Every structure is written in structure tokens, then in C-alpha cells.
XYZ file of C-alpha atoms in Angstrom:
665
model
C 87.337 42.864 44.709
C 84.448 44.862 43.284
C 83.016 44.696 39.811
C 84.427 48.153 39.095
C 87.968 47.072 39.923
C 87.522 44.149 37.578
C 86.474 46.540 34.860
C 89.831 48.331 35.122
C 91.647 45.156 34.177
C 91.844 45.182 30.383
C 91.731 41.412 29.854
C 88.900 40.819 32.274
C 87.056 43.807 30.883
C 87.071 42.175 27.455
C 86.092 38.858 28.995
C 83.129 40.412 30.757
C 81.935 42.169 27.612
C 82.261 38.874 25.744
C 80.408 37.131 28.543
C 77.582 39.682 28.537
C 77.121 39.106 24.819
C 76.976 35.425 25.666
C 74.455 36.130 28.431
C 72.119 37.554 25.836
C 72.095 34.078 24.338
C 71.552 32.514 27.764
C 68.345 34.393 28.341
C 67.353 34.616 24.658
C 66.362 38.276 24.870
C 63.555 39.671 22.764
C 64.042 43.372 23.492
C 66.650 46.194 23.371
C 68.137 45.286 26.772
C 71.506 44.079 25.380
C 72.478 47.698 24.811
C 71.557 48.508 28.397
C 73.727 45.667 29.744
C 76.684 46.711 27.614
C 76.289 50.259 28.863
C 76.899 48.960 32.385
C 80.521 48.212 31.515
C 81.293 51.936 31.574
C 78.359 53.471 33.411
C 78.406 55.125 36.807
C 76.877 53.793 39.998
C 74.096 56.356 39.605
C 73.267 55.074 36.127
C 73.188 51.496 37.398
C 70.679 52.523 40.027
C 68.624 54.128 37.273
C 68.512 50.962 35.189
C 67.773 48.723 38.152
C 65.099 51.057 39.461
C 63.246 51.788 36.227
C 62.332 48.286 35.182
C 58.864 49.509 34.336
C 60.321 50.783 31.074
C 60.676 47.176 29.962
C 57.686 45.644 31.735
C 56.499 42.467 30.034
C 52.806 42.145 29.425
C 51.241 39.230 31.252
C 49.074 36.485 29.843
C 45.358 36.651 30.536
C 44.330 33.052 31.168
C 40.901 31.923 30.044
C 38.575 30.232 32.558
C 39.339 26.538 33.067
C 35.900 25.482 31.901
C 36.581 27.043 28.488
C 39.766 25.018 27.848
C 39.531 22.247 25.270
C 41.491 19.244 26.577
C 40.852 17.106 23.516
C 43.513 16.029 21.000
C 42.471 18.710 18.476
C 42.622 21.567 20.959
C 44.098 24.859 19.779
C 46.052 25.148 23.035
C 49.692 25.801 22.139
C 52.475 23.549 23.477
C 55.237 25.950 24.521
C 58.633 24.277 24.620
C 61.269 25.446 27.078
C 63.352 27.335 24.504
C 66.605 27.122 26.453
C 69.680 28.100 24.439
C 72.172 28.657 27.235
C 75.547 26.960 26.836
C 76.834 24.801 29.657
C 78.878 26.585 32.357
C 81.376 25.151 34.826
C 84.679 26.090 36.414
C 85.677 29.740 36.071
C 82.573 30.702 34.071
C 80.283 29.591 36.909
C 82.294 31.726 39.317
C 82.030 34.762 37.041
C 78.291 34.257 36.669
C 77.852 33.909 40.445
C 79.882 37.088 41.065
C 77.708 38.990 38.588
C 74.476 37.764 40.168
C 75.680 38.528 43.694
C 76.683 42.099 42.845
C 74.096 44.638 43.961
C 74.254 46.592 40.726
C 74.629 44.188 37.842
C 72.964 41.352 39.737
C 69.657 43.169 40.095
C 69.466 43.854 36.379
C 70.598 40.408 35.333
C 68.028 38.742 37.566
C 65.297 40.908 36.108
C 66.393 39.976 32.588
C 66.620 36.287 33.437
C 63.102 36.298 34.855
C 61.683 38.371 32.018
C 63.213 36.445 29.183
C 62.573 33.022 30.641
C 58.919 34.152 30.533
C 58.380 34.202 34.299
C 57.025 37.752 34.064
C 54.751 36.973 31.138
C 53.412 33.603 32.267
C 53.358 34.066 36.056
C 54.362 37.406 37.610
C 52.213 39.712 35.454
C 49.612 37.136 34.436
C 45.899 37.487 35.118
C 44.262 34.424 36.690
C 40.788 34.264 38.167
C 41.621 31.324 40.464
C 42.263 31.788 44.182
C 45.701 30.730 45.440
C 46.136 27.114 46.565
C 49.043 27.140 49.000
C 49.167 23.421 49.832
C 48.173 20.672 47.358
C 45.966 18.747 49.775
C 43.404 16.575 48.027
C 40.116 15.516 49.624
C 39.664 11.784 49.755
C 37.441 10.349 47.038
C 36.643 6.639 46.879
C 38.169 5.589 43.560
C 36.737 2.048 43.679
C 40.175 0.683 42.862
C 40.429 -2.885 41.635
C 42.241 -5.801 43.286
C 43.235 -4.163 46.565
C 43.744 -5.230 50.159
C 42.397 -2.964 52.914
C 44.716 -2.269 55.838
C 43.955 -0.380 59.035
C 45.984 2.821 58.862
C 46.840 2.507 62.554
C 48.426 -0.947 62.087
C 52.071 -1.105 63.146
C 54.767 -0.777 60.463
C 55.732 -4.443 60.908
C 52.084 -5.513 60.532
C 51.759 -3.421 57.377
C 54.922 -4.986 55.951
C 53.528 -8.457 56.557
C 50.261 -7.547 54.852
C 52.222 -6.146 51.898
C 54.215 -9.387 51.676
C 50.916 -11.275 51.479
C 50.025 -9.192 48.404
C 53.101 -10.275 46.441
C 53.047 -13.045 43.842
C 54.609 -16.354 44.745
C 58.038 -16.678 43.149
C 60.360 -19.606 42.815
C 62.918 -19.445 45.568
C 66.367 -18.673 44.286
C 69.461 -19.717 46.204
C 72.031 -17.036 46.897
C 74.534 -19.315 45.137
C 72.448 -19.537 41.955
C 74.425 -17.637 39.337
C 73.334 -19.667 36.312
C 70.394 -17.496 35.321
C 70.780 -16.021 31.851
C 68.962 -12.790 32.766
C 70.040 -10.172 35.297
C 67.960 -9.335 38.321
C 68.650 -7.569 41.576
C 68.186 -9.268 44.931
C 64.854 -8.311 46.483
C 63.757 -7.807 50.068
C 62.065 -11.216 49.856
C 65.391 -12.745 48.723
C 67.177 -11.269 51.749
C 64.447 -12.466 54.096
C 64.499 -16.029 52.688
C 68.309 -16.207 52.742
C 68.407 -15.086 56.378
C 65.581 -17.392 57.466
C 67.171 -20.414 55.753
C 70.573 -19.697 57.274
C 72.269 -19.416 53.872
C 73.744 -16.096 54.993
C 73.399 -13.786 57.988
C 72.701 -10.048 58.271
C 76.153 -9.706 59.876
C 77.840 -11.237 56.822
C 75.830 -9.009 54.470
C 76.803 -5.953 56.516
C 80.482 -6.876 56.267
C 80.177 -7.298 52.514
C 78.337 -4.007 52.272
C 81.112 -2.152 54.100
C 83.770 -3.764 51.898
C 81.811 -2.833 48.761
C 81.491 0.805 49.815
C 85.232 0.928 50.532
C 85.939 -0.590 47.132
C 83.632 1.865 45.362
C 85.356 4.845 46.966
C 88.824 3.607 45.958
C 87.959 3.046 42.299
C 89.617 5.055 39.527
C 86.315 6.911 39.276
C 85.046 7.073 42.888
C 81.322 6.394 42.970
C 80.675 8.750 45.951
C 77.547 6.879 47.002
C 77.486 8.167 50.588
C 78.066 11.397 52.447
C 78.207 9.535 55.740
C 78.165 5.947 56.933
C 79.357 4.360 60.166
C 80.738 0.830 59.888
C 80.518 0.245 63.639
C 76.854 1.270 63.782
C 75.999 -0.862 60.732
C 77.669 -3.936 62.256
C 75.896 -3.338 65.575
C 72.484 -3.295 63.852
C 73.400 -6.361 61.774
C 74.535 -8.315 64.830
C 71.243 -7.622 66.601
C 69.325 -8.747 63.521
C 71.417 -11.922 63.223
C 70.569 -12.810 66.824
C 66.862 -12.358 66.115
C 67.062 -14.751 63.163
C 69.012 -17.251 65.260
C 66.185 -17.143 67.804
C 63.678 -17.621 64.979
C 62.083 -14.271 65.817
C 62.693 -11.713 63.036
C 60.566 -8.576 63.348
C 59.435 -8.504 59.714
C 60.609 -9.253 56.180
C 62.667 -6.057 56.427
C 64.685 -7.396 59.358
C 68.377 -7.254 58.440
C 67.744 -5.664 55.034
C 70.104 -2.754 54.219
C 68.238 0.499 53.514
C 69.958 3.808 52.679
C 68.622 7.284 53.523
C 69.074 10.478 51.529
C 71.004 13.107 53.480
C 67.936 15.336 53.537
C 66.221 13.082 56.089
C 67.164 12.939 59.768
C 68.764 9.670 60.767
C 70.851 9.009 63.883
C 73.789 8.890 64.450
C 74.462 11.046 61.400
C 74.237 14.808 60.859
C 71.788 15.953 58.184
C 73.846 18.034 55.766
C 71.490 18.496 52.831
C 74.593 18.040 50.700
C 76.245 21.126 52.242
C 79.248 21.685 54.498
C 77.360 23.961 56.891
C 73.637 23.210 57.300
C 74.092 20.569 59.999
C 75.924 23.163 62.119
C 72.878 25.432 62.290
C 70.275 22.654 62.298
C 71.546 19.686 64.300
C 69.895 16.293 63.862
C 68.270 15.308 67.162
C 66.831 11.927 66.178
C 65.283 9.858 63.429
C 62.708 11.201 61.009
C 59.309 9.501 61.348
C 59.838 7.443 58.185
C 63.235 6.250 59.428
C 61.794 5.308 62.835
C 59.210 3.158 61.080
C 61.878 1.365 59.048
C 63.921 0.715 62.189
C 60.845 -0.656 63.963
C 60.678 -3.276 61.173
C 64.304 -4.322 61.796
C 65.812 -2.686 58.701
C 69.525 -1.920 58.859
C 70.001 1.799 58.206
C 73.334 1.860 56.377
C 74.036 5.588 56.064
C 73.246 8.910 54.436
C 73.426 8.986 50.655
C 74.962 11.724 48.558
C 72.790 14.382 46.956
C 72.941 17.563 44.915
C 73.687 20.437 47.276
C 70.430 21.671 48.860
C 68.599 19.658 46.207
C 69.174 22.641 43.898
C 70.119 20.715 40.767
C 69.444 17.697 38.609
C 72.924 16.236 38.017
C 74.011 14.972 41.446
C 77.374 16.721 41.045
C 78.415 17.754 44.551
C 81.684 19.724 44.935
C 81.881 18.930 48.664
C 81.291 15.176 48.851
C 82.104 14.059 45.336
C 79.961 13.357 42.304
C 77.704 10.329 42.508
C 78.314 8.337 39.338
C 75.899 6.214 37.360
C 76.477 2.466 37.931
C 75.592 1.796 34.274
C 78.347 4.139 33.098
C 80.569 5.787 35.736
C 81.406 8.652 33.385
C 77.722 9.658 33.382
C 75.593 11.445 35.969
C 73.315 9.554 38.331
C 70.797 12.404 38.303
C 69.557 14.428 41.222
C 68.929 15.384 43.668
C 68.531 11.895 45.227
C 71.599 10.745 43.315
C 73.170 8.524 45.951
C 69.911 6.751 46.791
C 69.313 5.840 43.142
C 72.905 4.730 42.606
C 73.130 2.444 45.670
C 69.976 0.607 44.601
C 71.172 0.342 41.009
C 74.563 -0.977 42.147
C 73.036 -3.676 44.379
C 74.156 -2.183 47.693
C 70.545 -1.907 48.916
C 67.278 -3.280 47.567
C 65.648 0.050 48.460
C 66.478 3.554 49.650
C 64.632 6.699 50.659
C 64.832 9.971 48.760
C 62.947 13.257 48.755
C 61.146 14.369 45.595
C 60.601 18.139 45.290
C 60.968 18.465 41.531
C 61.435 14.925 40.266
C 64.337 14.303 42.644
C 63.363 10.642 43.165
C 61.990 9.825 39.715
C 64.748 11.464 37.634
C 67.709 9.619 39.186
C 65.678 6.404 39.373
C 65.081 6.587 35.637
C 68.702 7.437 34.811
C 69.975 4.590 37.015
C 67.459 1.985 35.823
C 65.417 1.432 39.000
C 61.896 2.057 40.305
C 61.168 5.555 41.617
C 57.899 6.023 43.518
C 56.481 9.311 44.817
C 53.205 8.989 46.774
C 50.385 11.541 47.025
C 51.246 14.712 48.955
C 50.521 14.073 52.634
C 50.627 10.284 52.365
C 54.058 9.864 54.023
C 55.105 11.640 57.253
C 57.455 14.554 56.598
C 58.549 15.058 60.196
C 62.340 15.049 60.391
C 62.870 15.988 56.729
C 64.730 19.212 55.921
C 61.992 21.812 55.269
C 63.532 23.006 52.009
C 60.300 22.913 49.988
C 57.396 22.096 52.226
C 54.528 22.247 49.705
C 56.183 20.398 46.809
C 58.579 17.940 48.477
C 57.633 14.394 49.449
C 59.550 11.430 50.797
C 59.832 8.905 47.987
C 61.136 5.393 47.469
C 63.820 4.065 45.134
C 63.832 0.300 44.725
C 65.095 -2.454 42.486
C 61.583 -3.786 41.918
C 58.032 -2.576 42.319
C 57.476 -5.255 44.976
C 60.250 -3.760 47.118
C 58.811 -0.272 46.658
C 55.481 -1.611 47.975
C 57.116 -3.184 51.035
C 58.947 0.013 51.988
C 55.821 2.066 51.248
C 53.908 -0.204 53.634
C 56.480 0.392 56.348
C 56.608 4.193 56.146
C 52.967 5.058 55.350
C 50.071 5.102 57.816
C 48.834 7.684 60.278
C 50.693 10.996 60.273
C 51.870 12.888 63.358
C 49.062 15.115 64.603
C 50.802 18.372 63.580
C 51.053 17.431 59.885
C 48.144 18.631 57.725
C 46.529 15.973 55.567
C 43.235 14.359 54.650
C 44.247 10.710 54.732
C 41.799 8.074 53.512
C 40.262 6.037 56.352
C 41.958 2.830 55.153
C 45.288 2.027 53.546
C 44.927 0.104 50.297
C 47.649 -2.199 48.995
C 47.577 -3.640 45.467
C 47.032 -7.387 45.233
C 49.957 -8.055 42.934
C 49.336 -11.787 43.346
C 45.840 -11.562 41.915
C 45.042 -13.845 38.989
C 42.690 -11.162 37.658
C 44.678 -8.189 36.332
C 42.948 -4.844 36.646
C 40.875 -3.991 33.582
C 39.732 -1.076 31.448
C 42.643 1.212 32.277
C 42.851 4.383 30.195
C 46.115 6.278 29.742
C 46.031 10.004 28.970
C 48.787 10.791 26.463
C 49.609 14.308 25.280
C 51.456 13.653 22.037
C 53.461 16.883 21.697
C 54.631 16.653 25.294
C 55.266 12.895 25.182
C 57.427 13.280 22.072
C 59.450 16.258 23.365
C 62.440 14.043 24.156
C 65.309 12.312 22.391
C 64.368 9.980 19.547
C 65.642 6.949 21.444
C 63.484 7.752 24.472
C 60.441 8.540 22.329
C 60.684 5.244 20.432
C 61.454 3.155 23.530
C 58.628 4.636 25.624
C 56.130 4.490 22.753
C 56.936 0.837 22.193
C 56.641 0.065 25.902
C 53.252 1.783 26.136
C 52.018 -0.041 23.018
C 53.184 -3.375 24.447
C 51.461 -2.667 27.767
C 48.156 -1.722 26.161
C 48.267 -4.626 23.723
C 49.058 -7.209 26.404
C 46.421 -6.086 28.928
C 43.830 -4.691 26.482
C 44.180 -1.236 28.005
C 43.588 1.952 26.028
C 45.354 5.219 25.301
C 43.327 8.435 25.161
C 44.914 11.378 23.332
C 44.528 14.618 25.295
C 45.942 18.125 25.527
C 47.529 19.245 28.787
C 47.641 23.044 28.544
C 50.086 25.524 30.056
C 52.778 23.005 30.971
C 55.530 25.623 30.734
C 53.516 28.030 32.909
C 53.180 25.269 35.504
C 56.928 24.531 35.346
C 57.784 28.186 35.984
C 55.236 28.465 38.801
C 56.714 25.344 40.399
C 60.248 26.745 40.038
C 59.143 29.995 41.645
C 57.491 28.070 44.473
C 60.341 25.683 45.240
C 62.870 28.519 45.042
C 60.894 30.825 47.310
C 60.319 28.105 49.890
C 63.979 27.093 49.872
C 65.316 30.604 50.516
C 62.602 31.305 53.093
C 63.402 28.161 55.060
C 67.115 28.990 55.017
C 66.812 32.774 55.393
C 68.094 33.117 58.956
C 71.051 30.822 58.247
C 71.906 32.486 54.936
C 72.102 35.902 56.581
C 75.062 34.700 58.651
C 76.582 32.301 56.136
C 79.978 32.752 54.535
C 79.043 32.061 50.927
C 82.464 30.518 50.381
C 81.007 27.447 52.097
C 78.545 26.996 49.228
C 79.239 25.377 45.890
C 79.220 27.828 43.000
C 76.188 26.334 41.268
C 74.280 26.459 44.571
C 75.244 30.125 44.941
C 73.726 30.848 41.544
C 70.563 28.926 42.431
C 70.090 30.697 45.763
C 70.624 34.107 44.164
C 67.938 33.367 41.575
C 65.608 31.885 44.213
C 65.978 35.033 46.305
C 64.816 37.230 43.420
C 61.200 36.121 43.735
C 58.761 38.274 45.692
C 55.506 37.689 47.556
C 53.320 38.804 44.645
C 55.000 36.270 42.373
C 54.665 33.519 44.971
C 50.930 34.142 45.283
C 50.545 34.178 41.486
C 52.305 30.801 41.402
C 49.804 29.417 43.925
C 46.943 30.669 41.778
C 48.538 28.719 38.929
C 48.687 25.659 41.198
C 44.933 25.876 41.830
C 44.308 26.287 38.111
C 46.401 23.277 37.164
C 44.798 21.143 39.862
C 41.438 21.868 38.241
C 42.811 21.157 34.759
C 44.279 17.835 35.845
C 41.060 16.889 37.602
C 39.309 17.354 34.250
C 41.958 15.257 32.489
C 41.473 12.489 35.053
C 37.776 12.520 34.199
C 38.861 11.218 30.774
C 41.525 8.730 31.898
C 42.892 6.884 34.924
C 46.566 7.755 34.538
C 48.746 10.229 32.636
C 51.683 8.577 30.859
C 54.916 10.154 29.641
C 58.643 9.440 29.515
C 60.320 10.094 32.856
C 63.096 12.252 31.391
C 63.765 13.906 28.037
C 67.374 12.687 27.896
C 69.343 9.783 29.312
C 72.296 10.297 31.667
C 74.812 12.735 30.220
C 78.579 12.947 30.679
C 80.407 14.202 33.760
C 83.183 16.676 32.894
C 86.197 17.342 35.089
C 85.663 21.113 35.132
C 82.406 20.632 37.076
C 83.790 18.485 39.895
C 84.986 21.408 42.050
C 82.424 24.070 41.139
C 79.321 22.230 40.029
C 77.819 23.129 36.678
C 74.966 25.008 35.065
C 73.591 22.922 32.218
C 70.175 24.342 31.539
C 69.580 22.448 28.300
C 70.008 19.028 29.889
C 68.407 20.250 33.105
C 65.259 21.378 31.287
C 65.068 18.015 29.521
C 65.404 16.120 32.804
C 62.623 18.009 34.626
C 60.249 18.189 31.649
C 57.900 15.449 32.864
C 58.290 15.878 36.628
C 56.335 18.947 37.642
C 52.726 17.780 38.041
C 53.728 15.161 40.589
C 55.234 17.783 42.876
C 53.375 21.023 42.225
C 49.964 19.328 42.223
C 50.760 16.676 44.851
C 49.971 13.735 42.556
C 51.378 10.206 42.990
C 53.788 9.062 40.284
C 56.056 6.123 39.519
C 58.816 5.503 36.993
C 59.597 2.041 35.626
C 62.717 1.079 33.606
C 61.606 0.040 30.108
C 64.776 -0.052 28.002
C 68.168 1.399 27.137
C 69.676 3.807 24.639
C 72.497 2.943 22.233
C 75.080 3.520 25.000
C 73.296 1.089 27.313
C 71.899 3.859 29.536
C 68.492 3.221 31.147
C 65.216 4.770 29.977
C 62.170 5.140 32.243
C 58.434 5.416 31.556
C 56.370 7.386 34.075
C 52.781 6.974 35.230
C 51.088 9.886 37.049
C 47.925 9.032 38.951
C 44.883 10.568 40.547
C 45.255 11.653 44.195
C 45.346 8.620 46.526
C 45.536 6.152 43.603
C 48.771 4.453 44.704
C 47.324 0.903 44.362
C 46.313 1.451 40.731
C 49.678 3.042 39.930
C 51.474 0.079 41.486
C 49.357 -2.405 39.546
C 50.237 -0.630 36.292
C 53.920 -0.308 37.187
C 54.053 -3.984 38.144
C 52.457 -4.941 34.831
C 54.998 -2.801 32.943
C 57.855 -4.283 34.953
C 56.707 -7.832 34.183
C 56.928 -7.141 30.449
C 60.416 -5.595 30.654
C 62.269 -7.300 33.499
C 63.648 -10.171 31.410
C 65.528 -7.582 29.341
C 67.134 -5.809 32.297
C 70.898 -5.429 32.054
C 73.522 -5.626 34.752
C 75.222 -2.300 35.567
C 78.976 -1.965 35.061
C 79.291 -1.290 38.805
C 77.378 -3.931 40.750
C 77.829 -5.694 44.087
C 76.299 -9.056 45.023
C 75.787 -8.777 48.770
C 74.064 -12.148 49.108
C 76.996 -14.068 47.678
C 78.449 -16.078 50.540
C 82.017 -15.741 49.290
């Protein structure tokens, strides 16, 4: 049914006119275009072609950016903090379908996409902007010796199992806790070290844990509010791996501390015997999985039990984790709330105790956002640090394999397993040695300086602002570290350039498949995202890469003033899941903008970053504090995150949905 047939239906005609008025609010127009859109309700095809072809009439002037060396990065800078002035109401159900139909129409869609880009300032800040910088297409950073404190040097060509053992040697000694010890007054999740000790002592076997894992997943899927943790898992394969691990422990010959430990994998990473769906119903049909991704192979070589493919937002094109095909992953702290995305399932399984760690992929905060919302550690290394072979190439210059874990120690162990030399075809400039933080050192690292941009830091809910400010104050007070007030300019320009980049790379990587795809196989929110992504052109992509180069220089100058940038991880805590979104997905740009607010530098500029849970809001929903580091500064970031964790862990709360896999009964 065409748009013109719809116009002949009186009721729908009125609905469309009403919706177009509403759309003016969505894109917060600053020009006379509303009249032009309304004219389309009665205009001819020829007139539509006129409006779509004469966009020069409404061309937005572009910003002329000053040279980087002229920018004042101090706290009294006159650089303006531009908030994402999103006023669009939430859309789900029938409204999402209407919006998708509009965008996919050749006539109205062209004009609407132009308006959306213009009035979300893409034209002004990126497309038509003047930048003197050359484009930087890949955020590769040359290695610089940072003289990091309290580190252990590891040969980068050491085997994954050897690296895991060296990482274990870096951990602090802890009192052994029996799997039957339930008398502790404070909540804590079982760690990889707990699993390893329980297996080695014979208190429980990997086979028993696997059985309890399978039962827990079954229970979670039969709940009144299904948790939808996994897209795919194979009980027979899990039990086979667990049986082999149990035999190794019985022989007294485990491969590493990861032997028998359940690890989940986001369904964006190849992992046999499962298809890699990317959260879709079709992608695995055109791109079959032929084996394990490099990072998964390394985990297997350490004896880890790969327990399945976790749920995710379709194509990673959203922040909620609502998936109309495989169910909505729910937050273990409050099952009526989102888990966040796009690595929703990976965050939720760690939060719920099903795995001490899981892998995700972080292209726009997709590891750190859900980790923060679900109250766990989310760690994204420097671009190029972790092999990307076998990961869906949805966003090859901004996406990185990341780690979600219950504790910083577990993040370090998994990081040790999956890092190291890259396959020869992957571009990188890896440091000659791997450095692990000595978390067991009696001498905490000293003289750390945190860069804090006050207007940006405070652009969040009051509860998050107060909680994160208090956590940062406590950290600095306890370790005698300092906070340096700075200005980080052009944050909104960087966000738009990142969005343009990730969108362009996604549609380019999928272009041949999308040409043949029946769009009915896509969720409605994914259809909207792909239509917007496809509206970007080569000129805009190159402008975005010029912005990347510019921001890399700006951040290099900020890191000359401080060791780490600190900010909340998200601007809001987990928000409610509504029934109307379960079948169509949703467009919630207000919450979405708040969730991605602090994520972009880590991805667009290839910087390492980690989020640590530091408190809860009045509903008991987790709040995370994020640390963004210099390139290759993973050991320093881990030291800081470990220090923050130590000050907060005694206040951690048990999620409403939680499974104790080490309980023998």
C-alpha cells in the first residue's frame, strides 16, 4: 500500500497530519520546513521530487572549527557545552511502524531524512563543517611507554593459559570461602578464583555446575517475566565440555584457573556450534559461522566452558536490549527494567550469577552501558588490543571486544586470556610487552590525576550526579589522588561524527545482504535505524573521520594534564520496559541520548575505558562510574577500577534475580 493510498483514507490522513506536526517536535525544527512537510499531504509526485531535489534552499551553514592549538582546555574556557537537545517523544507499536513506513518511502523518506539530519545538527556540526585536520580512518595509536606503576611484564607471545596464570599471580590473596558459606552479611558474586578453588578442592565439579546452570536458564525462561538471557545455548554441548573439565580436575591436571568456568559469548562473536545471528532472524543465513572467533578459541584453550550465545539488541542498533525476535533481556535488579544494550544478555548473565564473566562487543558503549545498568564491571580495551577475527564486521573502526565481569579481578583474568599477539592480517601497533596490574601490591599507585569536565559530568540525573561525585571524592580522599577541572570541547560534534561513522560502516558491511533482504524479517526499530544509517554519504563519512583526528588531538592534550578522564557511565539508570515495545522495539531518543552521553570517546577515539558499580538510585538500580584512559593504559585503568571497587564492594546488593551455581544443593 503506497503513501498516496493511505492519504485517501480520511482517518489515516488526519493521523498522518497529526504525526507530521509531532515530527516537527521530534527534530526540533528551526526553519520554515513544517509548511513544506504539510504540503506533502496533498502535493503531487512532481512537487515531492522538487522538494527532495532542492535541498540547497534550506542548506545549513557549517561550523568553522578553530585550530586545535587555539582551544583552551582549562576550566574557565569559553568553549560552549552543547547538550543533546532531544525532545522526541517515545515511539513503539503502531507509531514505530508508521515512522518506518515514512522513512522507507522514496518521496517523504528523502525529505524526512534530510530534516532529521539538519535539525539534529549533523549538517551544521559535521556535514558542512570546515576542519583543517586530515581524516583519521582507523584510531590506531602508536605505542608510548607510559611508565606505569606496579605492573607485571608478560611476553605477548605467551600462551593464553600462561597469561591466565600470570594474571592470577597478580591478584591479592583472599580468604578462601567455602561454597556452603552463606553467613556473610554482605553480597558478593562468585569469582573465577572461587570456581577454581571449589573444583580443585572437590567441593563441587564442573559437571554439577553445568547442570545447575542449565536448570537456572530453564527457570529464568519460564518466569512470569522471562529474562531472555540467551539467543542460543546447547545443553548437550555444555555438559560435554563440563564432563571433560571434571575429568581433568579428577586427574589433578586442570589447564588453568579458567578450566570449568562458565563464560557466555555475545551473539555478535563466532562460537561453535552456534550460528551468529547478530540479534536478527536472517544474518546467519547469509553469513554462516564456520568456527570460533580468535577470542573464543583462546578461552577454550584455557578450559573455559562456553555456555552459549547471549541476547543482544538487533544488529547492535540500540541501547535498550529490547529484541522483538528473541525476547527482551531484563535487568536482574528489576525485571521490569531494561538491561541496556547492545550487550544486554552478557551483562545480565553476569549480574544474575550465571557466569562470572562474559564477552561483549562495544561499538558505542555496548559493553559499558549494560554493565553499568546491571551493576557489574564493563571493560573495553584500547582499539587493536584484542583480536577481532570472527566478530561480525558491523562497525570495524569503532567496535571492540569487551569484557563484562562480576569483579575487576575476573575482568583481568579474561583479559589475560584473550589479549596477546593479533592475527597477522589485523592492523595494530601492539606494545612489545603485555603489562598486567599488580593488584596484590602493598604500594598503591600514586599521584593519579583525574580530568573532570564539570558541565559534562553533571549532565545526568541528580541521583547519578550525587552518587558519582561522592564516589570520586571518596576515591581521591582515600588514595590522595587529585581531580583536575578541564573543558572537553565539541562533545556533541564528536557524538554525531561517531553516529555517522558507526551507521555508515554498519550499512556498508551489510549492503549486499540488505539488497536481497525482505525487510519484514527486521524489527521495526532496526528498520528505522538502517534507513537513517543509509542516508549518510561519502563526503559526510570523510568529514566524520576528520573530526576523529581532531578529537584524538584534543584528548591527547587533555591527557597531558591528567592520567584519566572520569565521568558517570550513563546519564540515567535502567528505565521501564513497556509491553508495546516487545513486538516492535522502541525509539526512545531521550533515554537513548542519556545512555550514550559518556560513551563516545572510548569507541570513536579507540581509548580504553572501564565502568565500576558505585551505588544505587532510590529504586535500587545500579549506578556506574567510568574511567577513560590513555591509549595502552589498561594496567593503570585496572588499578584505579580495583581501588574504586574496594571502596564500594561491601555495599553491593543482591539482584532480585540471582542464581548460586556453586551451591552444592
